Every structure is written in C-alpha cells, then in structure tokens.
Amino acid sequence: MKSLRRFLNRVVNLARRRAKDDRLREEIEAHIALQTAENLRAGLSPVEARRQAILKFGGVEAIKEEYRAERGLPFIETLLQDLRYAIRMLRKNPGFTTVAVLTLALGIGASTAVFSVVDAVLLRPLPYPNPRQIVRVWEQAPDGHRMSLTDPNYEDFRAQNHTLSGLAEYNDGPESVSGGSEPARVNVADVSRDFFSSLGVEPFRGRTFADDEQVFHGAPAMIVSYGYWQQFLGGAADLSRVRLSMDGTVYPVIGVTPRGFNFPPGAAAWVSREFVYGMSSSRSAHGASCLGRLRDGATIEQAHADLDSIARRIRNEYGEKADLASAAIAPFADAMVGDVRTALLTLFGAVCLLLLVACANVAGLLLARTSARRKELAVRAALGAGRGRLIQQFLAESFVLSFAGGALGILLAIWTLKLLPTILPANLPRQEGISINTSVLLFALAAIAAVTFSLGIFAAWRAAAGDLHETLSAGSRTYTDSGASQRLRSFLVIGEIATTLVILVGAGLLGRSFLRLISTSPGFRQENLVTMEFSLPIPQGQVFAMDRSFTARQSQLTDDLLSRLRAIPGAEAVGLAGALPVAAGDDLANGDFLLLNGQKPPANFDQWERLMQTASHVGKASYCVAGEGYFRTLGIPLIRGRLFGDQDDLNSPNVALISQTLARQHWPNQDPIGQEIEFGNMDGNLKPLTIVGVVGDVRARGLDFPPSPIIYVNYRQRGMNVNSSPTIIMRGAAPAGNIVPAARAVFRELAPDVPVKFSTFEDEMGGWLADRRFLLLLVGLFAAAALVLAVVGVYGVVAFSVARRTQEVGVRMALGAQRSEVLRLIVGEGARLAAFGVAIGIAASFVITRLISSLLFGISATDPLTFLGLAVLLSLAALVASYIPARRAMRVDPMVALRYE
Amino acid sequence: MVLKTLDVLGSLHGYGIARRIEQISGDLLAVNQGTLYPVLLKLEQEGAIASDWGASENNRRARFYRLTKEGRKQLQAETQDWEQTAAIIGRFFEVKAEDLS
C-alpha cells in the first residue's frame, strides 16, 4: 500500500518534474539562509557564515540527484531524456531524418499492406465453426489428377465412411432468377444434403432444406443470400409468400443465409441438388465439387485412408465403369486459396526483401552519422557514460526513427488498402476480409520493433567498437572515420544490391511472362467484341436432355435475336456460342467422345458404355455449341470442309466441326471430314455427328494453356442445355457504348424475361489477366523502390568516401594524377560494390526464382536474358550513382584540398 | 526521528527539523543536513507527512512539514516496534551469567 502510493506519486511526478526541481532549489536556499543567519548570530563573518552553512548542508548536486532519484523513476526519466535528445538530434539533421523516415515508411508501409492481404486470404481462419474440420474431397484418377465427384461414388463415400460427420456435393453457375423486384442473372448453387451442416452454417432466417425437398421431383425450395434478400426481396421479414422462379420452376423461399456467408463464392441462391438433377447413376460423369466435415477427433490422414479404401472398393466392384483409383482430400482453407498462395507468398517475399533493403539503407546512413559522431561519443564515454547508457541512447534514436517511419508506414498502408479494391484481381478469394486489424497492426509493430533493435544495436555496436583513446587523440580531422566502418557500409550496400537484383529478376521474369501471355494469339481477333451472356429458361426435367420441340423453340428465339442484333447499325458480325473462350478460363464442358470408325452408333447408353471400354474408340474434347456466325465473328479460320449452313436443321444429319488440334490427334494423315463421332453424353442425344469441317485452334482454356481440342455442334440441331452458358458475340464498328443500348432494347422486346449480362471481350479478358497484372504491378513497384534505394545506398557510400578522401585526391592530383584517373578511382569503387552485389544477387536469384516457376509462362525461371539484362541495368544504375560524387572529386582543387588539413 | 520531531513540535520546516534532530541527539548525529530532503520527500510520497509553503523566522518562503493522520499511525506502529525491539535487546543486556544458572 505504502510502496504503491510512493510509486504512483513517482509516476505523477514524471509530469511535474520542473515544479519539484524549483521547490527543492527554494527549500535548499531557505535552509542555507536560515543556517547562515544562525551562523551570523554565532559571530561568524557573513562570507564564512554562508560557507559553513553550505558545508554543513553537504554536496548540493549529490543531494539533488538523490532527491530526483527518490522523486521519480530514474530509468524512465533517462529514457525520456534520451528520446528528447534523439528527437533534437534528428531535427538538427533534417536531410538524414527525412530520408531515413521515408525509407522506413516505404518498407514498413508496403510490408504492412501486403501482410494485411496475406492475413485476410491465407492466415485468418474461415468464418465457420471449427474451420479446421472442413475438408475438400476429390476422386483421383490413376494418373494422379484430381477429378470432381460422380453422384454414385459420392453416395458411397457418404454412406460408407467412418471419419466424416458430413459430406456434400455442390456446384454453381449463373442462372436467371425472377420473381423478386426484378429478374436477375445471379450465381445459383445446387447443393446436396449435408452442405449447410458440414459448413456449420445456420440460416439467418427460416430453415434449410427438409427431406421432401431433397428428392428428384420433390417439393421445390430455395434459400437466398442475405445480399439477394436485401436487394431483391426488400429484406422481407415474412418469407412464407415469397416465390422465385428459375428454369421454369417456381421455388418458395424457405431461408436466408447469414450476412457474410459467401460459398460457393458469389452464390446468391441455393437449391437442392437432388431436387434439380436427381442423382445420376454414371460413375464416369464427374460433375460436382465436394466438401465434408471431419468427425471430432478424426484427422485428415485417417479420413484420407478411409476414403481411399472406399474408392478401391468401388474400383474393384465396378471395374472400368468407374475411372477413379483413389480419393484426395485437403483442408478446405488450403483448397480455397489454391494457386493464389504462391502468388501472395511471392508478393510477401518481395516486400520483405524491400523492407530489408530499406533497413540496410537506413543502417548505412546511421553508420555514416555514427562515424561523424565518434568524437562526441568518445567524449561522453570519457565523462563516464556507461556502455549500456550509450546503447540505450542509440536505441532511443533508432526507436524515434523507426517509430516515425512506422507510423507513417501504417498511414501509407491504410491509404493503400483504400486503393486496393481497384487493383486486386476479382478472383482473389476472401478479399472482402482485407483490413487493418489487430493482427496487421501487431505485424507492423513487430516490424517496427525489429527495425528499432537491429538498427539501434547495430549503431551502438559500431559506436562502441574502436579505441576511445585513439579516437580522442585522432587529430582535428572532420571525419575520424575508420576503414572498418567504411568496409561495413560497403558490405551493407553489396547486400542491398544483391537483394535488389533478386526482386528485379523476379519482377523481370513475371513481366516477361506477362508480355508473352498477352502477345499469345488466342486464335481469334479480340478487338471490338461485345459479349452478351444470357440464359434461356429450360423446362424442368430437360436441363440435360432436351426434346426436339424445345430445341426448336430455343433456336427460333436465338435466331430471332441474332437477326435483329445483326440489323443494329454498327454491328459487323454477330455469332452465338455455348461459352466464351478464354474469358472465364475453363468454361467449356469437356468429356470423352466416341470415334465410330464406321461402326453402328450406340442405340442407348448401355451400348455407349460398352463401346467406351475400347480405348482406341475414345477421345477427349471440349464441347461447344455454336452457330456459323460465331466463327465469322471471332475470325476463327475454316481450314477444311465447310461451316454450319442453312441445310443443317433438326431433320438433317447432325454435323460437327472440329478444331485443328483434334484433327491432328485422331486423324493425323487422313481427312477427318465425313468421319462420324458420338458425343451424346453431353446432351443426352445419341444421334451421331458427322464431321463437316476443320477450324482453326482456339486457346479456350486460357492463354497459358495449349489450344484445346474442341468439337463444335450446331445449336439448331443440338440445343443449348445446362452444359452451355449461351453467349452472343458481336463485332462492332462502333464503340460498345453505342451498341449496347440498342442490343438491350432487342432483348427487352423479344425476350423480356431473359436476363442478359453485357460486357466487352476486353473486360472479360481483363478479368482473367487481372491476377497476373496485379502480381506484376506490385512486384514491379517493389523492384523499382528497391532499385531507387540501392542507388541511393551506392551514392551514399561513394559520396561519403569522396568526402573522406578529399585530401588524398588532392595529394594525388598535386603529384600529377589526371582527372580521368581520379574519376576511375572513385567510379571504380562503386563498380566494385556493384560487381560483388550483382554476383551474389545472381547466385541468390538462381535459387529463389525457382520458387516462382509455377507463376511463369513460356519462360524458364533462370532465363539468361532476364538475368543478364537486369544485372546490366543494376550495374549501370550503380555506376551512375557513383559517377555523381566522382565528378565532384574530379573537380577538387589540389591547393584547397591540401590546405584542408 | 523525523516523524517524532514533527509529532512533538508540530509543523516545521526542513531546517528546523535538521536543527532539532541535531539538538536532541546532542550534536552526535551531525550528518549532512541536505540528506534530510530526500527522506522528507520519501515520507511525503508515502503519505506520512504533508507540506505547505509558509514564512520562516527570517521571512523567507519555506516549506513546512506536518504529520498526517496516516503518519501518526505509522509513528505509533514504529514506536511500538521500536519499544518492543528495545525491550528485547534490553533484556539481553540485563541478563547476567548467574541468572541463567
């Protein structure tokens, strides 16, 4: 109690030091005056009286010191004193301070901003209860690649496992949903039984699916997202009367998911998979993603072994009918993040290297200052400052620096995060969670603390090194710098150059990949394309196999749309396809087809399955429904044969076009035209297809993939079922802005209940390229920043050394050295640093760039041109940086330099 | 000693306390008078004494210390402690060899 009060008083006194000091002084004066008065009374002379009084009082300073120690907290007080001193010192050197603080702000700000992204996307647990229990499950083919699940295999996995408390299939795709305030094309997920319980999500309002809503042809029911509920249903509290229609079925809305629930990403509504599709019986029709939840206590390895044994059992039982060999399983969070992990870690690595370069730069600056302050330090040490006290002072200084830098850096990070949404790729998962939160701030603080300690200890170590006596007696030269400290600075700069080269090479490789990618031809002309993605209502039960009359009606509607769109002024060509190539990546359905080779086509799917057993009859291809206008609009060349024509209708033999790659694969030295194939597993229609033409290749899966083998079928003959996302593509002479309103009017008139998404091909492509552009942009920025810092570092070292060697240069010139020799001497110093740095940097890059090889396209991780080019660039920059001070050295007047002493 | 002095004499300034201690101890305890001030501050921060400005005999501003309630309690406790200690020690000195046999 007593000591607590004493402590509190001490803390309070920290703030009121000045007043207490005055009080003591006054008390002492009063005391001495009283004593003097008494001594006077005792008969001493006034001077002697006062002297005696002071003697009796004792050492005033010692008592003041003791008094102060009692009054406050000496440790804090010296710390505050050091901080004040540090701030004063830094204020006296505004140039140094500005450069150091800005450098640190850049390093800390950039790394904090990137960490906030890493934290939100990779580190923070998913917003579900016990998120570590949630897993993704795949079937695994004999060659090891992961396949989505088939319904019967899923049912077996679900029924026979002992390690999962739930297992659910899900899928999602754009659908038109009407019945709300306006029809909308939104992402709708079809999910099986355990979906919500596996994720551990309870509806915010209403309930999840009941048993009778989870059977084929059972009771329809739909769950909508919080966002959809707010936007289209007005946040209605009473759901009992809300009906939404989709694909010709009317669904009562039974529940609303909680705000923030966003899985599958972007889903606005969920329907029962069992209700919509029923469960297929094919063990080779892989169509659904799958997630599950581990039972309490079960590990992911146990679950893997469990599912593997079920997969083997299926394989043994069904033989060739099942094409799986085993099962694959991965934590949900990892699977969700997928490829992004490498990109983000690359980014984080780059920004950490940048922070390192920034620190090295500031350390170099500090070192130069320490050298200049040697004298001051030596005097302080001679006056009795302990080494600990000196270190404390350096820590205080570096703390002030890094704290100012860090505070500025955090502001910078907050500002960057505001900009982030405009440059973040749209497909980055979990980006809505990016913010400056506690853990991000902790990271920033940790970075500040690390910088403080490394810089402070470094500076103190340098300052404490060396002989005090020597320093004090080292004449009157301004720079009493030892060779050792200059060497140390050189090491720092070499490290800086090496690190910078690593970032530069990384950015260079990414940049060249990007250039290769955008200069790769997708196989068609991309300019001035307006895309219209729409969805046609499909009657229930026909989402897969459509009957003739519906196909006819569908093609009638699309034909009407196409001819009206073609009439829009400015429209050069209009075409229709079941998916937009490249844009969304893997949009086209793909699967096995049969090469008939003159055999009779299968009459039913059992026969089809049997024919599939013979490997020589089976090919793999993407499936694309299209019209002849599609090829003309995109400029896909016809290589052989003919395109679709007016003679191809529902009653004539069904025809197909194949891509060049496919022709080369299966008919290497023959004419594929006239060959018959069977691709009925895509639309349930077993009519064989006759190949009538070969068209040019298209990189349908993305520019970084080889052209896909594609089979095009005619929309008038096969219709567009659930495997297609109908898209009209229009090439316009006018800008998209003029065409879109006219096209929208056509849709509104002919198909008022069909929602359309208008876009341009550039935008769709841009979305696909966005993540690469984002990565390149940031790594490029970091590389540029590192380059600037490294150049400043080189400049600093060389300039400092020039200043130090002014005399030497003067002597040399007085002895007859030419200016060019002086120039060579100084620039040579910079060149030596650059050479060492670049050599180390190249070696390091060889190791480090391997880590990002998965992000590269068409270029090796050790591409010699990139390495060489950037090494030369960096060396040149270093030479320029050392040329500037060298010119100054060159102009030294020997007389002035010699008088300098 | 400081507490007792203040207890006996009431409010007093630093010089007064120092003189008083010297007088009572018969000038045996003539330490540096300045060392008194840190002690006073410590006692004040502990709450045993309080201080105010006042005018000294020669009309200078001086700080006058007085005992607080808490200080009085502390003095009491310490007096007791001391008496007890003194009594115990005293008894040791009184004991003679024959008393133990």
Short mmCIF file of C-alpha atoms in Angstrom, two decimals, chain A residues 2 5-6 9-10 13 20 23-24 26-27 29-31 33-35 37-38 53 55-59 63 66-67 70-72, chain B residues 13-15 18-19 22 31-35 37-38 41-42 44-47 51 53 56-58 60-63 65 70 74:
data_model
loop_
_atom_site.label_atom_id
_atom_site.label_comp_id
_atom_site.label_asym_id
_atom_site.label_seq_id
_atom_site.Cartn_x
_atom_site.Cartn_y
_atom_site.Cartn_z
CA LYS A 2 2.71 2.38 1.06
CA ARG A 5 1.35 5.16 -3.22
CA ARG A 6 5.02 6.02 -3.48
CA ASN A 9 3.45 9.66 -6.79
CA ARG A 10 6.62 8.95 -8.71
CA ASN A 13 5.96 13.46 -10.67
CA LYS A 20 9.55 19.88 -7.98
CA ARG A 23 10.68 23.53 -4.98
CA LEU A 24 13.88 21.77 -3.95
CA GLU A 26 13.92 27.05 -2.99
CA GLU A 27 13.97 24.79 0.04
CA GLU A 29 18.06 28.23 -0.36
CA ALA A 30 15.76 28.71 2.58
CA HIS A 31 17.66 26.13 4.56
CA ALA A 33 19.66 31.17 4.59
CA LEU A 34 18.43 30.02 7.99
CA GLN A 35 21.71 28.30 8.75
CA ALA A 37 21.52 33.54 9.84
CA GLU A 38 22.27 31.30 12.78
CA ALA A 53 26.16 26.71 6.10
CA LEU A 55 29.42 22.91 4.06
CA LYS A 56 27.04 21.68 6.67
CA PHE A 57 24.35 21.15 4.11
CA GLY A 58 26.55 18.83 2.10
CA GLY A 59 27.01 18.35 -1.65
CA ILE A 63 21.54 15.69 -2.84
CA GLU A 66 19.33 11.67 -4.70
CA TYR A 67 16.23 13.77 -4.37
CA GLU A 70 13.60 9.38 -4.92
CA ARG A 71 11.10 11.63 -6.60
CA GLY A 72 10.66 9.94 -9.98
CA HIS B 13 10.43 23.50 8.01
CA GLY B 14 13.35 21.40 6.82
CA TYR B 15 15.98 23.47 8.58
CA ALA B 18 17.52 19.24 10.91
CA ARG B 19 18.41 21.52 13.84
CA GLU B 22 20.96 17.71 15.97
CA VAL B 31 25.15 14.36 9.19
CA ASN B 32 24.95 16.43 6.04
CA GLN B 33 21.75 18.30 6.55
CA GLY B 34 20.93 18.07 2.85
CA THR B 35 20.33 14.33 3.07
CA TYR B 37 15.36 16.33 1.95
CA PRO B 38 15.21 13.06 0.01
CA LEU B 41 10.21 13.56 0.02
CA LYS B 42 10.00 9.81 0.50
CA GLU B 44 5.66 12.69 1.76
CA GLN B 45 5.22 10.39 -1.19
CA GLU B 46 4.28 7.62 1.19
CA GLY B 47 1.70 9.92 2.68
CA SER B 51 3.84 20.01 3.32
CA TRP B 53 4.62 26.80 1.89
CA SER B 56 10.17 31.17 8.03
CA GLU B 57 11.57 33.14 11.01
CA ASN B 58 13.54 35.42 8.71
CA ARG B 60 11.60 33.71 3.64
CA ARG B 61 9.35 31.34 1.90
CA ALA B 62 9.96 27.90 3.40
CA ARG B 63 8.23 24.63 3.20
CA TYR B 65 6.09 19.77 7.02
CA GLU B 70 -1.50 8.22 8.42
CA GLN B 74 2.85 4.97 11.27
#
